[in-house]
Amino acid sequence: MKINGEKCIGCGNCIIICPVQAISFNEENKAEINRELCVECYVCHRDADCPVKAIRSERLKWPRVIRNPFSSVVATHKLTGIPGRGTEEMKTNDVTNRFKVGEIGISIEIGRPGLGTRLGNVELFTVPLCKLGVEFEERSPVTAIIDNENSLIKKELKDERVLSAIIEFKIPHEMLGKIIELIRKVEKNIDTVFTVGIISRILNNDVNSILELLSQHNLEAAPNAKINLGLGRKTF
Amino acid sequence: MTHSLHRKGERIDLAKDYVILAMLSRGINDKHADSRERLKKVGKILSNHHPTNIMQEKLWNVSPVITAAYDDHKNVRNALHKIKSEDLGISIVVSGLIDEVQSLANEFGFELNSIHLSLGTFGRVENLPLDEYLEITTMCGHHCISVQSITHYLEQVKEGKISVERAAEILAQPCVCGIFNTSRAATILNTLFKKKALE
């Protein structure tokens, strides 16, 4: 994203709206984008309502171009086919049966809420997870940028800054303790925030079994959650 | 993405914050002749049951999901009742208080498929803004709402230029999915406004 300094009248609309505070006034009182902080989410371009149309998108080159699908809500990743940086995960589980009874899905969203992250932080999780033998979601944008052998991020992408990157994988129930231990360890070393989500199948409309399992690991889930109602079908 | 998960707030506030999401599954049920029409039918139902926000209708023709936010349990209940009676075969996900969604499921005879729980935020949480701000920003699942825009529009409210309701509507604009609950945002803004007035 770029701002044409000759056109800018210094209204500050784009400064107010930037989700990662990457835009500020320069010495001439013109809005200027900090290229390092900018995650290419395009929110300023879409919603700042610049009165002189000074904000313009640019043709992003590799590796900077990777910032866009990990930051923009309207960018559709070719692997997932859906807008945004996640996957269908449990949202269509009644149709896909991606998460089966006895399995737990885990989503770790690095950089959320709002602080953003360098893609290099993904390795803090993927490398040890790979050693534990977890199965990463193959259609995830994160899986597309790690190598198959040891789950390292491609070297040229490590310093690219994005709004968030979601690591998605599934494990058998009995492995949860090891994953929580790993999360606690990474938490001490990471320079940003991350959220953790747990996906489980529901049998007989009873969610207590997964809540009890979490409780055994001294974990408490938020009182609100996403629930798939089981109304989807493969064919109509 | 994890989308409507991780919406922050106390239980009493979350009782006025629901999201309903309808989704086609890529490569499985999105290629039938009437897949799109079925999804759009759900969109119409969502729209007819008083959402506080909903994905723009022009996107219903291209997006695999349609989403809407609600502040009233009764409207969610009525929307789900209608969706069930239409039997469209589209995946439906409700984000809200677990026990209340369970109770609706039991009432309508849904066989719940799966749950996505939030364990919260880890890492450098000391760098995050105040909770009231996070309660607003986390209502956009892609985090398109900036903290400084909240401060800016609160200032406009303070100066009497706009109402908290209008501020909530403006804040909602970058949330393309339409899951930013404007009614709940206005309530939080009002609390923040009163706090500021006392400072």
XYZ file of C-alpha atoms in Angstrom:
435
model
C 0.000 0.000 0.000
C 1.253 3.493 -0.766
C 0.148 7.042 -0.074
C 0.796 9.734 -2.639
C 2.379 12.507 -0.558
C 1.688 15.116 -3.218
C -2.052 14.446 -3.098
C -2.388 13.900 0.688
C -4.102 16.796 2.493
C -3.333 15.459 5.976
C -6.921 14.678 7.036
C -5.744 11.651 9.054
C -8.595 9.306 8.031
C -6.132 6.559 7.135
C -4.185 7.010 10.382
C -7.355 6.500 12.409
C -8.468 3.391 10.570
C -5.183 1.432 10.271
C -5.559 -1.743 12.424
C -1.799 -1.997 13.097
C -0.949 1.706 13.536
C 1.392 1.648 10.558
C 0.416 5.131 9.294
C 1.510 8.414 10.842
C 2.130 12.036 9.838
C 5.584 12.924 8.528
C 7.340 16.243 9.080
C 5.299 17.818 6.274
C 2.048 16.751 7.970
C 1.331 14.193 5.243
C 0.273 10.628 6.014
C 3.055 8.143 5.504
C 3.051 4.352 5.712
C 5.711 2.551 7.717
C 6.517 -0.234 5.256
C 7.891 -2.475 7.976
C 4.742 -2.272 10.133
C 2.208 -2.353 7.258
C 0.665 -5.824 6.891
C -1.033 -5.086 3.526
C -4.534 -5.638 4.935
C -5.888 -2.944 2.569
C -8.291 -1.590 5.236
C -7.039 1.961 4.551
C -7.559 1.531 0.807
C -11.061 0.106 1.277
C -12.471 2.089 4.177
C -10.487 5.255 4.958
C -12.620 7.247 2.517
C -9.609 9.315 1.460
C -11.072 12.586 0.125
C -8.318 12.984 -2.497
C -7.803 9.306 -3.413
C -4.178 9.434 -2.284
C -4.092 5.809 -1.087
C -3.258 3.327 -3.782
C -2.524 -0.358 -3.897
C 0.700 -1.495 -5.480
C 1.708 -4.657 -7.304
C 3.341 -6.505 -4.426
C 6.440 -8.539 -5.173
C 7.652 -11.749 -3.552
C 8.126 -12.110 -0.605
C 6.097 -9.029 0.483
C 3.065 -10.286 -1.428
C 2.604 -13.007 1.232
C 1.451 -10.339 3.706
C -1.836 -9.820 1.885
C -3.534 -13.246 2.217
C -2.529 -13.376 5.904
C -3.959 -9.922 6.601
C -6.763 -9.053 4.212
C -10.294 -10.257 4.822
C -11.145 -10.195 1.128
C -8.069 -12.010 -0.188
C -8.915 -15.620 -1.046
C -6.046 -18.049 -0.642
C -5.806 -20.503 -3.535
C -5.486 -23.466 -1.129
C -8.560 -22.795 0.974
C -10.811 -21.173 -1.606
C -12.362 -19.037 1.101
C -11.821 -15.395 1.972
C -9.621 -14.696 4.990
C -6.657 -16.580 6.396
C -8.355 -19.609 7.894
C -10.062 -22.722 6.661
C -13.504 -24.302 6.880
C -12.294 -26.115 10.055
C -15.356 -27.204 12.085
C -17.706 -24.804 10.325
C -18.632 -27.505 7.790
C -17.727 -30.544 9.879
C -21.250 -31.918 9.524
C -20.460 -32.243 5.803
C -16.703 -32.971 5.741
C -16.268 -35.047 8.925
C -12.815 -33.474 9.174
C -12.846 -33.877 12.987
C -13.891 -37.346 14.097
C -14.891 -38.714 17.489
C -11.747 -39.116 19.617
C -9.890 -36.336 17.829
C -9.213 -32.793 18.959
C -8.647 -29.946 16.548
C -6.394 -27.121 17.646
C -6.116 -23.633 16.209
C -3.284 -21.357 17.295
C -3.653 -17.889 15.830
C -0.394 -15.979 16.211
C -0.645 -12.179 16.283
C -4.320 -12.075 17.263
C -5.838 -9.941 18.646
C -4.423 -7.020 16.768
C -0.699 -7.029 17.518
C 0.320 -8.874 14.360
C 3.346 -11.090 13.948
C 6.426 -11.859 11.896
C 5.868 -15.100 10.020
C 9.071 -16.396 11.639
C 7.111 -16.841 14.878
C 5.172 -19.679 13.235
C 8.262 -21.893 13.564
C 8.188 -21.605 17.343
C 5.174 -23.907 17.162
C 5.500 -25.848 13.920
C 8.990 -27.233 14.509
C 8.256 -28.823 17.911
C 4.766 -29.847 16.735
C 6.350 -31.607 13.781
C 8.641 -33.509 16.178
C 5.532 -34.616 18.090
C 4.184 -35.962 14.808
C 1.044 -33.840 14.545
C -0.958 -33.701 11.351
C -1.217 -30.098 10.048
C -4.366 -29.060 8.162
C -3.268 -29.473 4.559
C -5.471 -26.717 3.143
C -4.224 -24.086 5.591
C -2.278 -21.055 4.274
C 0.325 -21.661 7.014
C 0.912 -25.254 5.914
C 1.647 -23.929 2.437
C 4.617 -21.895 3.651
C 6.362 -24.495 5.814
C 8.545 -27.232 4.407
C 7.302 -30.797 4.669
C 10.356 -32.251 6.352
C 10.856 -30.204 9.527
C 8.169 -27.500 9.352
C 10.530 -24.534 9.045
C 9.192 -21.360 7.442
C 10.701 -20.528 4.085
C 13.743 -18.372 4.877
C 12.746 -15.379 2.765
C 9.342 -15.161 4.501
C 10.481 -15.081 8.133
C 10.562 -11.305 8.484
C 7.318 -10.660 6.642
C 4.770 -9.054 8.964
C 1.131 -10.159 8.917
C -2.018 -9.480 10.922
C -2.185 -13.115 12.031
C -1.208 -16.629 11.017
C -3.287 -19.645 12.037
C -1.704 -23.019 12.672
C -4.368 -25.731 12.462
C -3.877 -29.387 13.303
C -5.560 -32.306 14.958
C -4.445 -34.761 17.608
C -5.829 -37.728 19.529
C -7.335 -36.793 22.927
C -4.465 -38.342 24.872
C -1.952 -35.962 23.286
C -3.553 -32.785 24.646
C -1.232 -32.565 27.680
C 1.882 -32.449 25.493
C 0.403 -29.715 23.324
C -0.536 -27.583 26.330
C 2.984 -28.034 27.703
C 4.364 -26.818 24.377
C 2.013 -23.808 24.314
C 3.127 -22.816 27.829
C 6.763 -23.073 26.777
C 6.337 -20.962 23.623
C 4.317 -18.384 25.552
C 7.454 -17.435 27.476
C 9.549 -16.852 24.362
C 7.241 -15.252 21.823
C 7.262 -11.476 21.186
C 3.555 -11.180 20.377
C 0.208 -12.656 21.454
C -1.652 -15.718 20.243
C -5.081 -17.230 20.801
C -5.819 -20.908 21.202
C -8.974 -22.706 20.112
C -10.007 -26.318 20.762
C -12.337 -28.240 18.457
C -14.204 -31.347 19.514
C -17.047 -33.463 18.175
C -20.247 -33.392 20.222
C -22.111 -36.601 21.018
C -25.702 -36.564 22.307
C -25.608 -32.753 22.565
C -23.275 -33.061 25.555
C -20.261 -30.738 25.682
C -19.247 -31.649 29.228
C -16.757 -34.334 28.226
C -14.486 -31.882 26.398
C -14.869 -29.272 29.163
C -13.901 -31.921 31.723
C -10.889 -32.953 29.654
C -9.748 -29.308 29.558
C -10.306 -29.030 33.297
C -8.014 -32.033 33.853
C -5.284 -29.911 32.245
C -6.161 -26.856 34.377
C -7.710 -25.118 31.394
C -10.954 -23.196 31.320
C -12.773 -22.344 28.124
C -14.649 -19.076 27.573
C -18.424 -19.302 28.179
C -19.062 -18.495 24.505
C -18.096 -20.777 21.641
C -18.820 -21.691 18.042
C -21.208 -24.600 17.681
C -21.963 -26.487 14.473
C -25.657 -27.360 14.624
C -25.373 -30.447 12.424
C -27.748 -29.221 9.704
C -25.369 -29.539 6.724
C -25.600 -32.324 4.125
C -23.262 -33.516 1.364
C -26.073 -33.568 -1.168
C -29.383 -31.763 -1.306
C -10.672 -18.688 10.060
C -11.344 -18.826 13.763
C -13.597 -15.879 12.903
C -16.270 -15.396 15.562
C -14.307 -17.251 18.255
C -12.439 -15.257 20.916
C -15.081 -12.516 21.263
C -14.226 -11.070 24.653
C -16.587 -10.043 27.415
C -18.310 -10.964 30.637
C -21.040 -13.577 30.509
C -23.768 -10.962 31.046
C -22.571 -9.005 27.975
C -22.017 -12.082 25.835
C -25.676 -12.962 26.390
C -26.390 -10.137 23.942
C -23.890 -11.233 21.329
C -24.604 -13.997 18.815
C -23.333 -14.742 15.345
C -24.992 -17.093 12.898
C -22.869 -18.361 10.024
C -24.083 -20.356 7.028
C -21.481 -22.069 4.859
C -21.103 -24.217 1.761
C -18.310 -26.771 1.820
C -15.810 -26.404 -0.988
C -15.824 -29.318 -3.418
C -18.617 -31.137 -1.584
C -21.923 -29.308 -1.510
C -21.048 -26.055 -3.272
C -21.422 -27.333 -6.850
C -25.057 -28.385 -6.984
C -27.252 -26.398 -9.348
C -29.051 -24.755 -6.461
C -26.207 -24.513 -3.893
C -25.956 -20.739 -4.153
C -29.718 -20.270 -4.033
C -29.946 -22.380 -0.887
C -27.202 -20.361 0.784
C -28.915 -17.118 -0.205
C -32.195 -18.419 1.201
C -30.466 -18.756 4.575
C -29.152 -15.207 4.074
C -32.717 -13.977 3.581
C -33.848 -15.736 6.760
C -30.965 -14.162 8.701
C -31.863 -10.782 7.263
C -35.542 -11.155 8.183
C -34.842 -11.776 11.877
C -33.517 -8.404 12.953
C -29.739 -8.783 12.903
C -27.734 -5.873 14.296
C -25.353 -6.394 11.376
C -25.177 -8.689 8.345
C -22.833 -9.350 5.443
C -23.597 -7.055 2.518
C -26.065 -8.668 0.113
C -23.845 -8.116 -2.943
C -21.323 -10.544 -1.390
C -23.911 -13.303 -1.083
C -23.336 -14.079 -4.780
C -19.638 -14.822 -4.385
C -18.874 -15.720 -0.777
C -19.072 -19.341 0.465
C -20.347 -17.964 3.794
C -23.104 -15.603 4.869
C -22.951 -14.208 8.381
C -25.025 -12.029 10.682
C -24.828 -10.715 14.263
C -27.671 -10.534 16.789
C -28.186 -8.968 20.196
C -31.373 -10.808 21.126
C -31.716 -14.488 21.980
C -35.323 -14.462 20.748
C -34.308 -13.376 17.239
C -31.644 -16.101 17.098
C -34.224 -18.642 18.229
C -36.746 -17.557 15.591
C -34.126 -17.509 12.828
C -32.969 -21.040 13.722
C -36.552 -22.262 13.857
C -37.136 -20.974 10.332
C -33.822 -22.388 9.051
C -34.762 -25.793 10.452
C -38.205 -25.751 8.881
C -36.720 -24.901 5.449
C -34.312 -27.915 5.694
C -31.801 -26.467 3.224
C -28.833 -28.754 4.062
C -26.437 -25.833 4.587
C -23.966 -25.982 7.505
C -24.991 -23.579 10.269
C -22.683 -22.455 13.067
C -23.900 -20.379 15.994
C -21.468 -18.413 18.143
C -22.824 -17.583 21.544
C -23.116 -18.740 25.133
C -22.646 -22.507 25.127
C -25.508 -23.399 27.455
C -27.960 -21.199 25.559
C -27.065 -22.688 22.184
C -27.346 -26.166 23.734
C -30.753 -25.279 25.066
C -31.930 -24.121 21.610
C -30.553 -27.320 20.097
C -32.511 -29.440 22.549
C -35.682 -27.433 21.930
C -35.470 -27.875 18.141
C -34.059 -31.400 18.149
C -30.738 -30.515 16.531
C -27.982 -33.113 16.822
C -25.022 -30.853 17.481
C -21.965 -31.834 15.459
C -18.961 -30.022 16.911
C -17.764 -27.200 19.103
C -14.894 -24.715 18.837
C -13.900 -23.467 22.287
C -11.699 -20.505 23.122
C -8.890 -20.948 25.636
C -8.141 -17.229 25.416
C -5.045 -15.193 24.681
C -1.446 -16.103 25.537
C 1.971 -14.482 25.192
C 2.662 -10.762 25.500
C -0.813 -9.853 26.752
C 0.670 -6.834 28.549
C 0.939 -5.177 25.105
C -2.797 -5.425 24.451
C -5.205 -2.490 24.856
C -7.731 -2.255 27.705
C -10.402 -4.963 27.923
C -13.247 -2.631 26.870
C -11.367 -1.872 23.660
C -10.747 -5.569 23.048
C -14.426 -6.291 23.604
C -15.069 -4.034 20.622
C -12.159 -5.004 18.346
C -12.599 -8.769 18.806
C -16.114 -8.522 17.387
C -14.453 -8.319 13.963
C -12.974 -11.795 13.453
C -10.352 -10.516 11.017
C -9.369 -7.687 13.343
C -10.056 -4.853 10.904
C -11.212 -2.416 13.629
C -8.418 -0.232 14.997
C -8.036 0.794 18.623
C -7.334 4.415 17.680
C -10.616 4.613 15.728
C -12.470 3.774 18.960
C -10.664 6.604 20.757
C -11.316 8.958 17.842
C -15.058 8.331 17.647
C -15.418 8.415 21.429
C -13.933 11.896 21.262
C -16.541 12.830 18.628
C -19.263 11.524 20.939
C -17.815 13.603 23.755
C -17.899 16.698 21.554
C -21.547 16.001 20.746
C -20.857 15.499 17.033
C -22.224 11.953 16.839
C -24.178 9.494 19.001
C -22.679 6.278 20.377
C -24.990 4.377 18.007
C -23.580 6.265 15.013
C -20.039 5.706 16.286
C -20.754 1.956 16.452
C -22.063 1.994 12.857
C -18.944 3.786 11.606
C -16.669 1.392 13.496
C -18.479 -1.549 11.884
C -17.656 -0.492 8.325
C -14.336 -2.361 7.904
C -15.953 -5.616 9.112
C -16.851 -7.037 5.705
C -18.346 -10.218 7.191
C -20.989 -8.237 9.079
C -20.356 -9.968 12.413
C -19.465 -6.771 14.275
C -22.407 -6.434 16.660
C -23.233 -2.718 16.467
C -25.762 -2.847 19.279
C -23.261 -4.388 21.721
C -20.561 -1.987 20.481
C -22.819 0.987 21.267
C -23.348 -0.338 24.807
C -19.586 -0.710 25.358
C -18.918 2.720 23.856
C -21.466 4.181 26.232
C -19.660 2.611 29.188
C -16.332 3.958 27.925
C -17.879 7.387 27.355
C -19.195 7.530 30.906
C -15.821 6.426 32.266
C -14.103 9.185 30.277
C -16.614 11.744 31.494
C -15.727 10.826 35.065
C -11.973 11.170 34.497
